Coordinates of N, CA and C in Angstrom, one line a residue:
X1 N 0.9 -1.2 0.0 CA 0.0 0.0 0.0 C 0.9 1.2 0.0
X2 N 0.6 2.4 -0.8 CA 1.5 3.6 -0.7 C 0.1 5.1 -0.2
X3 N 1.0 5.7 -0.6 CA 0.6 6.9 -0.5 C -0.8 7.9 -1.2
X4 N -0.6 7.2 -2.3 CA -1.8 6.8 -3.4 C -3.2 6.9 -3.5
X5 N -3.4 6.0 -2.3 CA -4.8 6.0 -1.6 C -4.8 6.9 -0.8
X6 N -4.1 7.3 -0.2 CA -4.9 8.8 0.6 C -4.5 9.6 -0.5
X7 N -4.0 10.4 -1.3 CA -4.1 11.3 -2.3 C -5.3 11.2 -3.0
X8 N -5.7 10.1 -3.5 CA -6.8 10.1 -4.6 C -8.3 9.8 -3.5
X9 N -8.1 10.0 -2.3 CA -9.1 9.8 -1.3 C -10.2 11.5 -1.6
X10 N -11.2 11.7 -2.1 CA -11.7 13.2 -2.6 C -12.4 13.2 -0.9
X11 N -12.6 14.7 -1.0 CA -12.9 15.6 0.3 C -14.7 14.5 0.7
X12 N -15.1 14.7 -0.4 CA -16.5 14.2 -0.3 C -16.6 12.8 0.7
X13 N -15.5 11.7 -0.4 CA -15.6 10.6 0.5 C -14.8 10.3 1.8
X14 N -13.6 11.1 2.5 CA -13.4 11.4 3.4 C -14.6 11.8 4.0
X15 N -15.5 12.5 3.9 CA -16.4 13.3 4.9 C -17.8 11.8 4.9
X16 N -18.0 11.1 4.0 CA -18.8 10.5 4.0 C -17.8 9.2 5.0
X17 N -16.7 8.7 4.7 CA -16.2 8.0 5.7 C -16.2 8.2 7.2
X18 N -16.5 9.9 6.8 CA -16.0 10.5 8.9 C -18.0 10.0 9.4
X19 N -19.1 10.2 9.1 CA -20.3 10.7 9.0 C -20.3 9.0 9.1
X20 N -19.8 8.0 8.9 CA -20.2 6.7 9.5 C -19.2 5.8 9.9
X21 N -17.8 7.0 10.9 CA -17.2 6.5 11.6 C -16.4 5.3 11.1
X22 N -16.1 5.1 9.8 CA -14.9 4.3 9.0 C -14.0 5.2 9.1
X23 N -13.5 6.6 8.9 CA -12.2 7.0 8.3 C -11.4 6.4 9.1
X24 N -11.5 6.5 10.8 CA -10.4 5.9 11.4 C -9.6 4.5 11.3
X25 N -11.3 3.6 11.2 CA -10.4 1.9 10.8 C -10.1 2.0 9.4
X26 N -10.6 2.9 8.6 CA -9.8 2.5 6.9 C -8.4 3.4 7.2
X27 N -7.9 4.8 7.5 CA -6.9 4.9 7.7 C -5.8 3.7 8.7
X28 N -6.2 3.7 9.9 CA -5.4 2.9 10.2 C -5.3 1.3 9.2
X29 N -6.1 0.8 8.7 CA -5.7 -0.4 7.8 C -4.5 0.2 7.1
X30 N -5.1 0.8 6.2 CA -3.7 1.3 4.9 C -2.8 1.7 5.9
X31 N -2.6 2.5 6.5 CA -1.4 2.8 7.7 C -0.6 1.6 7.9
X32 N -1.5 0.1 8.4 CA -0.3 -1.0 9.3 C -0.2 -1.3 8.0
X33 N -0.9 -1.7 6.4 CA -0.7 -2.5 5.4 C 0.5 -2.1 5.0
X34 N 0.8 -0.4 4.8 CA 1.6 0.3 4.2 C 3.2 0.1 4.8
X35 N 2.8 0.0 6.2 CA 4.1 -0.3 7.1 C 4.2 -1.9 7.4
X36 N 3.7 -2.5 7.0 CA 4.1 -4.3 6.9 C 4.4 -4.8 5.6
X37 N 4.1 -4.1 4.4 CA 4.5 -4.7 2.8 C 5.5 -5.1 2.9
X38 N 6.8 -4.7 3.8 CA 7.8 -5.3 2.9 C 8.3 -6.1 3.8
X39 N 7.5 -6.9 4.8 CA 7.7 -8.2 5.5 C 7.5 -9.2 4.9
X40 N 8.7 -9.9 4.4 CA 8.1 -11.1 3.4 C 8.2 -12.2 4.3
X41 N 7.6 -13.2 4.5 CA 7.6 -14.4 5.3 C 7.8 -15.4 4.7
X42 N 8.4 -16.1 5.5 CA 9.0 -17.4 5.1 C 7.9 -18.3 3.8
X43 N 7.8 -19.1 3.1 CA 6.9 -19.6 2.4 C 6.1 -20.8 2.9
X44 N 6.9 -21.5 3.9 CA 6.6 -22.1 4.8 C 5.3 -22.0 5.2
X45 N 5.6 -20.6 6.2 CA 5.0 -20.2 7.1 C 3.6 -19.7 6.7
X46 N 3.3 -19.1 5.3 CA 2.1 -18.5 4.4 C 1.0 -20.1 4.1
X47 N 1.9 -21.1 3.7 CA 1.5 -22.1 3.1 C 0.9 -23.0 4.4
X48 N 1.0 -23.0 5.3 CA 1.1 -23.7 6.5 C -0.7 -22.9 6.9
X49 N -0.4 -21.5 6.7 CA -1.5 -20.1 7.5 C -2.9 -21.0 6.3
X50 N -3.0 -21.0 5.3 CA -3.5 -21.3 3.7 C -4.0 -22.3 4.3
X51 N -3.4 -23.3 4.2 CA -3.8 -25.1 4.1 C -4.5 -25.0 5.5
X52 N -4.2 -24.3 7.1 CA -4.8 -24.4 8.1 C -6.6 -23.3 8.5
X53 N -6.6 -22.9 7.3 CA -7.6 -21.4 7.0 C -8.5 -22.9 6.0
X54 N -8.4 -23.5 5.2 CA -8.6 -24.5 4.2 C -9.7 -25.6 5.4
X55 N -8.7 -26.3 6.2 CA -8.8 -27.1 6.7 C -10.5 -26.9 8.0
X56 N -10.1 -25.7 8.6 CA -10.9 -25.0 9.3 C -12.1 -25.0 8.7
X57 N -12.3 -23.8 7.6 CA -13.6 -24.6 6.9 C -14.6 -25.2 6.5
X58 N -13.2 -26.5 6.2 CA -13.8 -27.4 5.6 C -14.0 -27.5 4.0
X59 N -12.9 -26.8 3.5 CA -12.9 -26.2 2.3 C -12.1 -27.2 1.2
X60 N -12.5 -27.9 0.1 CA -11.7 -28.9 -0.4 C -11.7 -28.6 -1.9
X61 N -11.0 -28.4 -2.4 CA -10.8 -28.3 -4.0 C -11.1 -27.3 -4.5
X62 N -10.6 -26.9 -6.1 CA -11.0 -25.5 -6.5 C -12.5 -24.7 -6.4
X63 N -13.5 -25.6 -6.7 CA -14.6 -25.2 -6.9 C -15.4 -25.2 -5.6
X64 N -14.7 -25.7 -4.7 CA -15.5 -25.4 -3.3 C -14.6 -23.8 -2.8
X65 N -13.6 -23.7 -2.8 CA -12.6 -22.1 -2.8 C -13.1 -21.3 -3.5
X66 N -13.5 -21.3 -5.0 CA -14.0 -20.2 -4.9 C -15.4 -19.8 -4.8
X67 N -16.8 -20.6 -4.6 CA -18.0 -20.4 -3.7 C -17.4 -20.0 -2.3
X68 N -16.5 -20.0 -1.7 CA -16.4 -19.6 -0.1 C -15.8 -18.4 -0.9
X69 N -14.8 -17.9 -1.6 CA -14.2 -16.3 -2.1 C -15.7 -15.8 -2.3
X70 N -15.8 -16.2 -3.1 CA -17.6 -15.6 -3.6 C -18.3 -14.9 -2.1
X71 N -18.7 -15.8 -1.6 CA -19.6 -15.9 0.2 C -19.1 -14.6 0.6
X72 N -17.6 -14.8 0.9 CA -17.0 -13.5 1.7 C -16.3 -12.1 0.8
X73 N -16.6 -12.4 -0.8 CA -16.1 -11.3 -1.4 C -15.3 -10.7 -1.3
X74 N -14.0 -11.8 -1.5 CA -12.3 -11.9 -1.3 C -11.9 -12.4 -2.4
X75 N -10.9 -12.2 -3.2 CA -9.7 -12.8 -3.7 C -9.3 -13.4 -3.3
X76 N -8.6 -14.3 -3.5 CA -7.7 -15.5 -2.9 C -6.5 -14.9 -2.5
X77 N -6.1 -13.7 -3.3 CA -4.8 -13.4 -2.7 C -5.1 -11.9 -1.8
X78 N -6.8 -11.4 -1.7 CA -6.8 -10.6 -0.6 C -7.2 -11.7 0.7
X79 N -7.5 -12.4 0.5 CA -7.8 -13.5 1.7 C -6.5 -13.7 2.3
X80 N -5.6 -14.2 1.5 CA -4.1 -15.0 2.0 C -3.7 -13.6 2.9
X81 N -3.7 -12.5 2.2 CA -3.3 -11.3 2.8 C -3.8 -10.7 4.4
X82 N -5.0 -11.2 4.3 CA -5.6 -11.1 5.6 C -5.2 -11.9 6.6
X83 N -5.2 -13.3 5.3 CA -4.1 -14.6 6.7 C -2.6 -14.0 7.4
X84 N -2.3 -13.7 6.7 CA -1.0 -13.5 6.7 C -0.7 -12.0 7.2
X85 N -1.7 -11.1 7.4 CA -1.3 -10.2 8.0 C -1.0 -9.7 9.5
X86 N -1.7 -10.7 10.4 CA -0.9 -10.9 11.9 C 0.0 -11.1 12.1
X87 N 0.7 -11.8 11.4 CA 2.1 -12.5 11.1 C 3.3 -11.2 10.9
X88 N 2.6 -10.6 9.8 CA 3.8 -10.0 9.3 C 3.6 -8.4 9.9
X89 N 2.5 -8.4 10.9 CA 2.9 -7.5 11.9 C 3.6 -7.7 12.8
X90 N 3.8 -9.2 13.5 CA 4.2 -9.7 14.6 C 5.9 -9.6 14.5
X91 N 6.1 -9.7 13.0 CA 8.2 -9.9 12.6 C 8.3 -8.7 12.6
X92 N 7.2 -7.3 11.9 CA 7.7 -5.8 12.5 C 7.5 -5.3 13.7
X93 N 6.8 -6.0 14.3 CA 7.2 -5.5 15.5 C 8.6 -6.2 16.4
X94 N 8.6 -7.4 16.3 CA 9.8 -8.1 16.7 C 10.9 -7.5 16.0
X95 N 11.1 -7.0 14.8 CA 12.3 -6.6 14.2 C 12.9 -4.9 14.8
X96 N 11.2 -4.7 15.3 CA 11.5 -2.7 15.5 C 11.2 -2.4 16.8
X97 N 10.6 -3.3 17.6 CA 10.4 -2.9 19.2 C 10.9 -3.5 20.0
X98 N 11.7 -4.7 19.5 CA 11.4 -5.6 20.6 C 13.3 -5.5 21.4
X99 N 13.8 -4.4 21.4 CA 14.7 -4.0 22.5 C 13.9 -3.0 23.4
X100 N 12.6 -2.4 22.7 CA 11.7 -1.8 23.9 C 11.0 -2.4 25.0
X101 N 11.1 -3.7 24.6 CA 10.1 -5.0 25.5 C 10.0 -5.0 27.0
X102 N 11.5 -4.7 27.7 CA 11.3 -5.1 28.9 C 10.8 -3.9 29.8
X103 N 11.3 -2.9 28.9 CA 11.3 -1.3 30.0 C 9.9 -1.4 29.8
X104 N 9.2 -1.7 29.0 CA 7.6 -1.1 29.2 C 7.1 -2.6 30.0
X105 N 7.6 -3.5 30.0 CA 6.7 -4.5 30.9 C 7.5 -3.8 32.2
X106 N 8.7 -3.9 32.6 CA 8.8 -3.1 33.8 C 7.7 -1.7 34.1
X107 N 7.6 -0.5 33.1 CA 6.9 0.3 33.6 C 5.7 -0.2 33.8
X108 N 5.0 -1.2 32.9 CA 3.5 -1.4 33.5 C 3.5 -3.1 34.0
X109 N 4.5 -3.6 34.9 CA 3.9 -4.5 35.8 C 3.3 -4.6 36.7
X110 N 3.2 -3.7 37.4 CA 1.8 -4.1 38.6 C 0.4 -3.7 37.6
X111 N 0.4 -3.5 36.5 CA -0.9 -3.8 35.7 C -0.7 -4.9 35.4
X112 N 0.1 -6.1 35.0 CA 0.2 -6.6 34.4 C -0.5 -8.1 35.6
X113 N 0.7 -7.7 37.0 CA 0.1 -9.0 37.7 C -1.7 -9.2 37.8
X114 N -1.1 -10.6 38.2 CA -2.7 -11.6 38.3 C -3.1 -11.7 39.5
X115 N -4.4 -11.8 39.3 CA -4.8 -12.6 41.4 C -5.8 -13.5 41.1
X116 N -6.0 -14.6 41.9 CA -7.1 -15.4 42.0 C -8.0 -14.9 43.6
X117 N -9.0 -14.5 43.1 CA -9.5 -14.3 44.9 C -11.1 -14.9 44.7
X118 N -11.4 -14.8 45.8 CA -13.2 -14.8 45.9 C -14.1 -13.7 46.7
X119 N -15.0 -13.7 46.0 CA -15.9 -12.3 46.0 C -17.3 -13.1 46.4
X120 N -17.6 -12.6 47.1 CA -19.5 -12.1 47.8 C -20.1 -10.8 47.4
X121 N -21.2 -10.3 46.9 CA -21.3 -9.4 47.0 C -23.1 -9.4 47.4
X122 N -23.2 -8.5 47.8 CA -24.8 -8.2 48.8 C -25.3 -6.6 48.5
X123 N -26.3 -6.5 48.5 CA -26.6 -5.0 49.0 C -26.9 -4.7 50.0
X124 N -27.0 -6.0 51.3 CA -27.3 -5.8 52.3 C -26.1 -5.8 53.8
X125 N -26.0 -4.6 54.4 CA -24.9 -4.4 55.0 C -24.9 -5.7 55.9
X126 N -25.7 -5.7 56.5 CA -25.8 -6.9 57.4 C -26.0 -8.6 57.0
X127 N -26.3 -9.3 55.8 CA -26.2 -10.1 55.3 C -24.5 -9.8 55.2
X128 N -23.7 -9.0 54.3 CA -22.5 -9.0 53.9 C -22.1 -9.4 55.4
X129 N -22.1 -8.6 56.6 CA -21.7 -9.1 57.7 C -21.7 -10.3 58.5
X130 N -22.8 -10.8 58.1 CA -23.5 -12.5 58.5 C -22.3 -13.3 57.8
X131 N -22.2 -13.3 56.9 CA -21.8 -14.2 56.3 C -20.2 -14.2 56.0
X132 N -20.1 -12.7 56.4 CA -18.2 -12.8 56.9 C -18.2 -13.3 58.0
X133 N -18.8 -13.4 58.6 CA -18.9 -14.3 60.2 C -18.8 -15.5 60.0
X134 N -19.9 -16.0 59.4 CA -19.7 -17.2 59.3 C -18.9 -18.2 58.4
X135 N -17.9 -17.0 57.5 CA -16.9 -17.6 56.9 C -15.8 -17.6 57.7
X136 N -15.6 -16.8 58.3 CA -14.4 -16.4 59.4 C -14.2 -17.3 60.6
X137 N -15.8 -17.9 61.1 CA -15.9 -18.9 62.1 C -15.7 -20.2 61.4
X138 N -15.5 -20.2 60.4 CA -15.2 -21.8 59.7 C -16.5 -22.5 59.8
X139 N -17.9 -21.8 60.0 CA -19.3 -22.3 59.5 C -19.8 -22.8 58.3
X140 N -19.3 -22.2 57.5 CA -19.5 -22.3 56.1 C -18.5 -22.0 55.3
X141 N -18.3 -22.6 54.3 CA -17.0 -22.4 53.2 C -17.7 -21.2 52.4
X142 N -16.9 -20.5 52.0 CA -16.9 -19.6 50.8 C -17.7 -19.5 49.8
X143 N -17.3 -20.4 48.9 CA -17.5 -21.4 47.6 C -19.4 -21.9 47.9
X144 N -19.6 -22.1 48.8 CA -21.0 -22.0 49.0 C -22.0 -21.0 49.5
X145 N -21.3 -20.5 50.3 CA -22.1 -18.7 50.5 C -22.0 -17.8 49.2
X146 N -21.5 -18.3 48.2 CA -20.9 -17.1 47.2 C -21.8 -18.3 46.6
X147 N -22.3 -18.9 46.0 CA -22.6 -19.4 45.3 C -24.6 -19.3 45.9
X148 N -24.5 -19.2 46.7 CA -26.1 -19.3 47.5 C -26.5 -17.8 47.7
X149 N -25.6 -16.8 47.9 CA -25.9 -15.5 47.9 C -25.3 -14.5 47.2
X150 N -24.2 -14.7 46.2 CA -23.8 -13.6 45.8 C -24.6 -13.0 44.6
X151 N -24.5 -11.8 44.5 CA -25.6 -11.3 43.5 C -25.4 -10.5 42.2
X152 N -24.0 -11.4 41.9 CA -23.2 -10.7 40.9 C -22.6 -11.9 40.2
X153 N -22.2 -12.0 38.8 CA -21.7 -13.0 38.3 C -20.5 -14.2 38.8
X154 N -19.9 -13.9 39.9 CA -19.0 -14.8 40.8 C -19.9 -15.7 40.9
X155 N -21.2 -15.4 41.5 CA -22.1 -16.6 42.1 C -22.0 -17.9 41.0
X156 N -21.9 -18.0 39.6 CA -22.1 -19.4 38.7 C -20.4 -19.9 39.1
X157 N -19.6 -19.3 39.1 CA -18.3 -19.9 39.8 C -18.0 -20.1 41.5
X158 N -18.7 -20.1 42.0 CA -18.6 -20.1 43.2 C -17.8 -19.1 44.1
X159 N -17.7 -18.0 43.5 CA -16.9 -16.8 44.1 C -15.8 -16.7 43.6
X160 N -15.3 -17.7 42.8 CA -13.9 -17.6 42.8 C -13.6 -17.0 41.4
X161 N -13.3 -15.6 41.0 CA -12.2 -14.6 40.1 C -11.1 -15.1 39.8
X162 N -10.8 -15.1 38.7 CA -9.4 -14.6 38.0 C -9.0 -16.5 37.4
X163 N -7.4 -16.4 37.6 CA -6.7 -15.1 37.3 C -7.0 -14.5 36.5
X164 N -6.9 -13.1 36.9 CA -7.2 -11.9 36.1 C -6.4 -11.0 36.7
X165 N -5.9 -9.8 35.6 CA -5.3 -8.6 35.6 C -5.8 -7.9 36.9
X166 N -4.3 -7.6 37.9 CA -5.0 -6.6 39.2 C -5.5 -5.7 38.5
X167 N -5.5 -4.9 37.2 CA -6.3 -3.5 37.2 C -7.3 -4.0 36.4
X168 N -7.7 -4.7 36.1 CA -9.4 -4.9 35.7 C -10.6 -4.8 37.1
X169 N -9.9 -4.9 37.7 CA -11.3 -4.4 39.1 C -11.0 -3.7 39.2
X170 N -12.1 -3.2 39.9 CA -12.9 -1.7 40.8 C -11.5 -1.1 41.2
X171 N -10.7 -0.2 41.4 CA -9.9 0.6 41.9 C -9.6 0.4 43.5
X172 N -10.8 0.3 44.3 CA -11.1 0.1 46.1 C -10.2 -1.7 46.0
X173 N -11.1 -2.6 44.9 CA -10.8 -3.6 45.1 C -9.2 -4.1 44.9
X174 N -8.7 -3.8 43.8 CA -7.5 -3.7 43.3 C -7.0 -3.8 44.2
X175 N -6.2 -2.2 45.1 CA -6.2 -2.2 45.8 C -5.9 -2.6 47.7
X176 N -7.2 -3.4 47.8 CA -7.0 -4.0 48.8 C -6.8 -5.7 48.2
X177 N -6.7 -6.3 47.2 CA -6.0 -7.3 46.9 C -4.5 -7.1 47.1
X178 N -4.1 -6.0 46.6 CA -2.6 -6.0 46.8 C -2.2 -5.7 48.2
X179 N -2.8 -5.2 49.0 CA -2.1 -5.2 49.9 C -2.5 -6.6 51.3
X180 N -3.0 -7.4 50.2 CA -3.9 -8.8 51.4 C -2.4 -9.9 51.3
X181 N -2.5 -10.8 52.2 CA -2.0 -11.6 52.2 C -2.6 -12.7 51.4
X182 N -2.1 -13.8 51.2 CA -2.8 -15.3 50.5 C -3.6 -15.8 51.8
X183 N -5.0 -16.0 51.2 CA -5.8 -16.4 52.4 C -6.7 -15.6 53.4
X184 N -6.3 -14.5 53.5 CA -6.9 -13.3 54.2 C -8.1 -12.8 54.3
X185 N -9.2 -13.3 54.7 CA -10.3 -13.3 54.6 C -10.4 -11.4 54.6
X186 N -11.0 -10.6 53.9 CA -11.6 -9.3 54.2 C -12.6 -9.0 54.7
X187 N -12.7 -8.3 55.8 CA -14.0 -7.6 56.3 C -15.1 -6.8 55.2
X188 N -16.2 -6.8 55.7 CA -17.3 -6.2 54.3 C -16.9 -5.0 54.4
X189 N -16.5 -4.6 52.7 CA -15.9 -2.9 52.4 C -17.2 -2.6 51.4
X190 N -17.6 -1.6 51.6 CA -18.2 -0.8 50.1 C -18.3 -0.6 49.2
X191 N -18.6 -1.2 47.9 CA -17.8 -0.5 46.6 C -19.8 0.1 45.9
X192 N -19.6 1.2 45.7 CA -21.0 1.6 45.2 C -22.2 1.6 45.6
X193 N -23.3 0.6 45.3 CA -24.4 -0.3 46.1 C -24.0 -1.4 46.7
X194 N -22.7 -2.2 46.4 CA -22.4 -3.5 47.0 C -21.8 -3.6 48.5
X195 N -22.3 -4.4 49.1 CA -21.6 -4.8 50.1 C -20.1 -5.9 49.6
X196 N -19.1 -6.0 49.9 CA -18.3 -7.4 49.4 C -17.4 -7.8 50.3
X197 N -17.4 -8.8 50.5 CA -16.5 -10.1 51.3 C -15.7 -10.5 50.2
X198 N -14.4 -10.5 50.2 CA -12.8 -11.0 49.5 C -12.0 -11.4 50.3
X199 N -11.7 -12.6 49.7 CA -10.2 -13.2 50.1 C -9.1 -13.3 48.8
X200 N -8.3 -13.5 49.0 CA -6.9 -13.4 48.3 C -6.7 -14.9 48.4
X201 N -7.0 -15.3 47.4 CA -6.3 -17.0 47.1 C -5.2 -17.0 46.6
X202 N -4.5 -15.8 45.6 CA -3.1 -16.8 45.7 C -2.7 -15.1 44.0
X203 N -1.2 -14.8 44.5 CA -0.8 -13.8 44.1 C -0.3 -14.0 42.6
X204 N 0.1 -13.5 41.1 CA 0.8 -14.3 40.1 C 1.4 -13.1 40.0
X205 N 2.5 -12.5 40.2 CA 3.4 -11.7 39.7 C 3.2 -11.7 37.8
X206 N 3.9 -10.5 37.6 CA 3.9 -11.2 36.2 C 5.0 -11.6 35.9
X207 N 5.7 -12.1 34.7 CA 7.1 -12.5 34.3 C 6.9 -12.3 32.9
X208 N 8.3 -11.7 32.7 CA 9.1 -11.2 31.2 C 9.3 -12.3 30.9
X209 N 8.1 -13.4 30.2 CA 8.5 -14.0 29.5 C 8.7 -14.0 27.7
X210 N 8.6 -14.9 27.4 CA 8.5 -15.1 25.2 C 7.2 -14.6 25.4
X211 N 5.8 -15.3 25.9 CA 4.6 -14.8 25.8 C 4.6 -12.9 26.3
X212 N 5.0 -12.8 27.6 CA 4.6 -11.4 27.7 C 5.6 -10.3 26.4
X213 N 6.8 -10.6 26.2 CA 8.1 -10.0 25.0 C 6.6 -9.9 23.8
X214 N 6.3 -10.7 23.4 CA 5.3 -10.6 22.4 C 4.2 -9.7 22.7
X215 N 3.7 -9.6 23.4 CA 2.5 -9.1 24.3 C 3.1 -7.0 24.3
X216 N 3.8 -6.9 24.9 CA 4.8 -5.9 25.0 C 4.8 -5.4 23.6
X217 N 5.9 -5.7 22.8 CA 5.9 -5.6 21.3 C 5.4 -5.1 20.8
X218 N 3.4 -5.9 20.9 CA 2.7 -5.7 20.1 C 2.0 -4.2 20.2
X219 N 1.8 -4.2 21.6 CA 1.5 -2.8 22.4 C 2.5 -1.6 21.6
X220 N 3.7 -2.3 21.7 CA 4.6 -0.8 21.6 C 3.9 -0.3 19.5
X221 N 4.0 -1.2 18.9 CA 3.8 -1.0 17.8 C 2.1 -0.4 17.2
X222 N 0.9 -1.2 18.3 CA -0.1 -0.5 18.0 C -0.2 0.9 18.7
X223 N 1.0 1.2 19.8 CA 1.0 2.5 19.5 C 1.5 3.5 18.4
X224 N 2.9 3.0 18.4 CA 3.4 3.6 16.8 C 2.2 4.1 15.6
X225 N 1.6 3.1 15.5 CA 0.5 3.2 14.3 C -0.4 4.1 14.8
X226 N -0.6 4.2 15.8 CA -2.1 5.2 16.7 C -1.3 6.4 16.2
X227 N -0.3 7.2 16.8 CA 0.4 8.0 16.3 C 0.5 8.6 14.7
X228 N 0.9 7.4 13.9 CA 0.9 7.8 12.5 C -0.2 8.0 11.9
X229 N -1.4 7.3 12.5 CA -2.9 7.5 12.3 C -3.5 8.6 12.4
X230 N -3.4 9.4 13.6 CA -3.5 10.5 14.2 C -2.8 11.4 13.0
X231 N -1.6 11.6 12.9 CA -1.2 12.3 11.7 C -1.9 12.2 10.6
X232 N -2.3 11.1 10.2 CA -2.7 10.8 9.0 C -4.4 11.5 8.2
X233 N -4.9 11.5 9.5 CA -7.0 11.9 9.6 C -6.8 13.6 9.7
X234 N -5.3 14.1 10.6 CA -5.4 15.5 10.6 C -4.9 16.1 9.2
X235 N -4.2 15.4 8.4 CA -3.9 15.5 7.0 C -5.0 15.7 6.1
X236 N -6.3 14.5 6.5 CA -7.1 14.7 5.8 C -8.4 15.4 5.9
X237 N -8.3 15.7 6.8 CA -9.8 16.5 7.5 C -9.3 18.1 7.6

């Protein structure tokens, strides 16, 4: 992809792309397309993406391929290009970010770590208190008060969260997960309308591994692109 396409892009259909909220995902497309062309990938690797896109399916022989191109109103070689386009973001970003990898998993690791805990939640102050009582007196397990009273999606798992990202909860909750020990039953705290009872089952730091290096990477690069995008809509608007 070059430059092309946004030159011969007229004011009109820019304004009609803004008016139903495409300009952004069509610039950003041409934007990563433009900046991944010249990732060529192994043939291997294309042929392998093909035969397992084939396979999935259920797609066998010429005349069955092109009724499925037909269906989805693809080329065979804008299809492969779609296969193949995760890919050949993943080697630009490995080729262009990935001595950035660790400083940004260091800067955002405590977003990063995990927790497994269990959650009660009530609107009633005094239920919430009942039943920390009687978790705390060893009356009843957890896993069945959360399952018999909680009034929030925990209840079909029996209270038990995660692992999941410490900053995907509430801020209060976050929070007092990190500062709990493993096991630490919590007194009922407030968050909004809820009453909630938490414990801390068990802490996962993160780790700079191959999985998070990728993870990292990918971040640093869909920023890059946010960036170029941003320039790109103020060019044209």
């Amino acid at each position: 992809m070059s430059e092309t396409s946004f030159h011969n892009l007229s004011p009109e259909t820019t304004a009609l792309l803004s008016r139903y909220n495409l300009l952004r995902p069509w610039v950003r497309a041409e934007v990563t397309a433009a900046t991944v062309q010249s990732i060529v990938l192994p043939h291997k690797e294309c042929e392998d993406l093909w035969r397992t896109y084939l396979q999935k399916k259920n797609i066998e022989g010429d005349l069955a391929l092109c009724e499925h191109l037909q269906q989805i109103g693809l080329s065979a070689e804008d299809l492969r290009w779609q296969l193949e386009l995760p890919r050949r973001i993943r080697h630009y970003s490995q080729e262009h970010f990935k001595h950035k990898a660790e400083a940004r998993f260091l800067a955002r690791k405590e977003q990063l770590d995990s927790v497994v805990y269990s959650l009660l939640r009530v609107r009633d102050v005094f239920l919430a208190r009942e039943l920390y009582l009687r978790i705390a007196g060893n009356e009843a397990n957890f896993a069945d008060l959360a399952a018999s009273y909680s009034q929030g999606p925990e209840a079909k798992t029996k209270g038990v969260v995660g692992p999941v990202p410490l900053n995907q909860a509430h801020p209060a909750l976050s929070e007092k997960m990190r500062t709990s020990q493993a096991g630490q039953l919590l007194e009922p705290f407030r968050i909004d309308e809820w009453w909630l009872v938490a414990r801390l089952e068990r802490y996962e730091p993160a780790r700079f591994d191959e999985k998070t290096a990728l993870k990292m990477t990918d971040e640093l690069f869909q920023e890059w692109i946010e960036e170029k995008v941003l320039c790109k809509i103020r060019e044209l608007i």
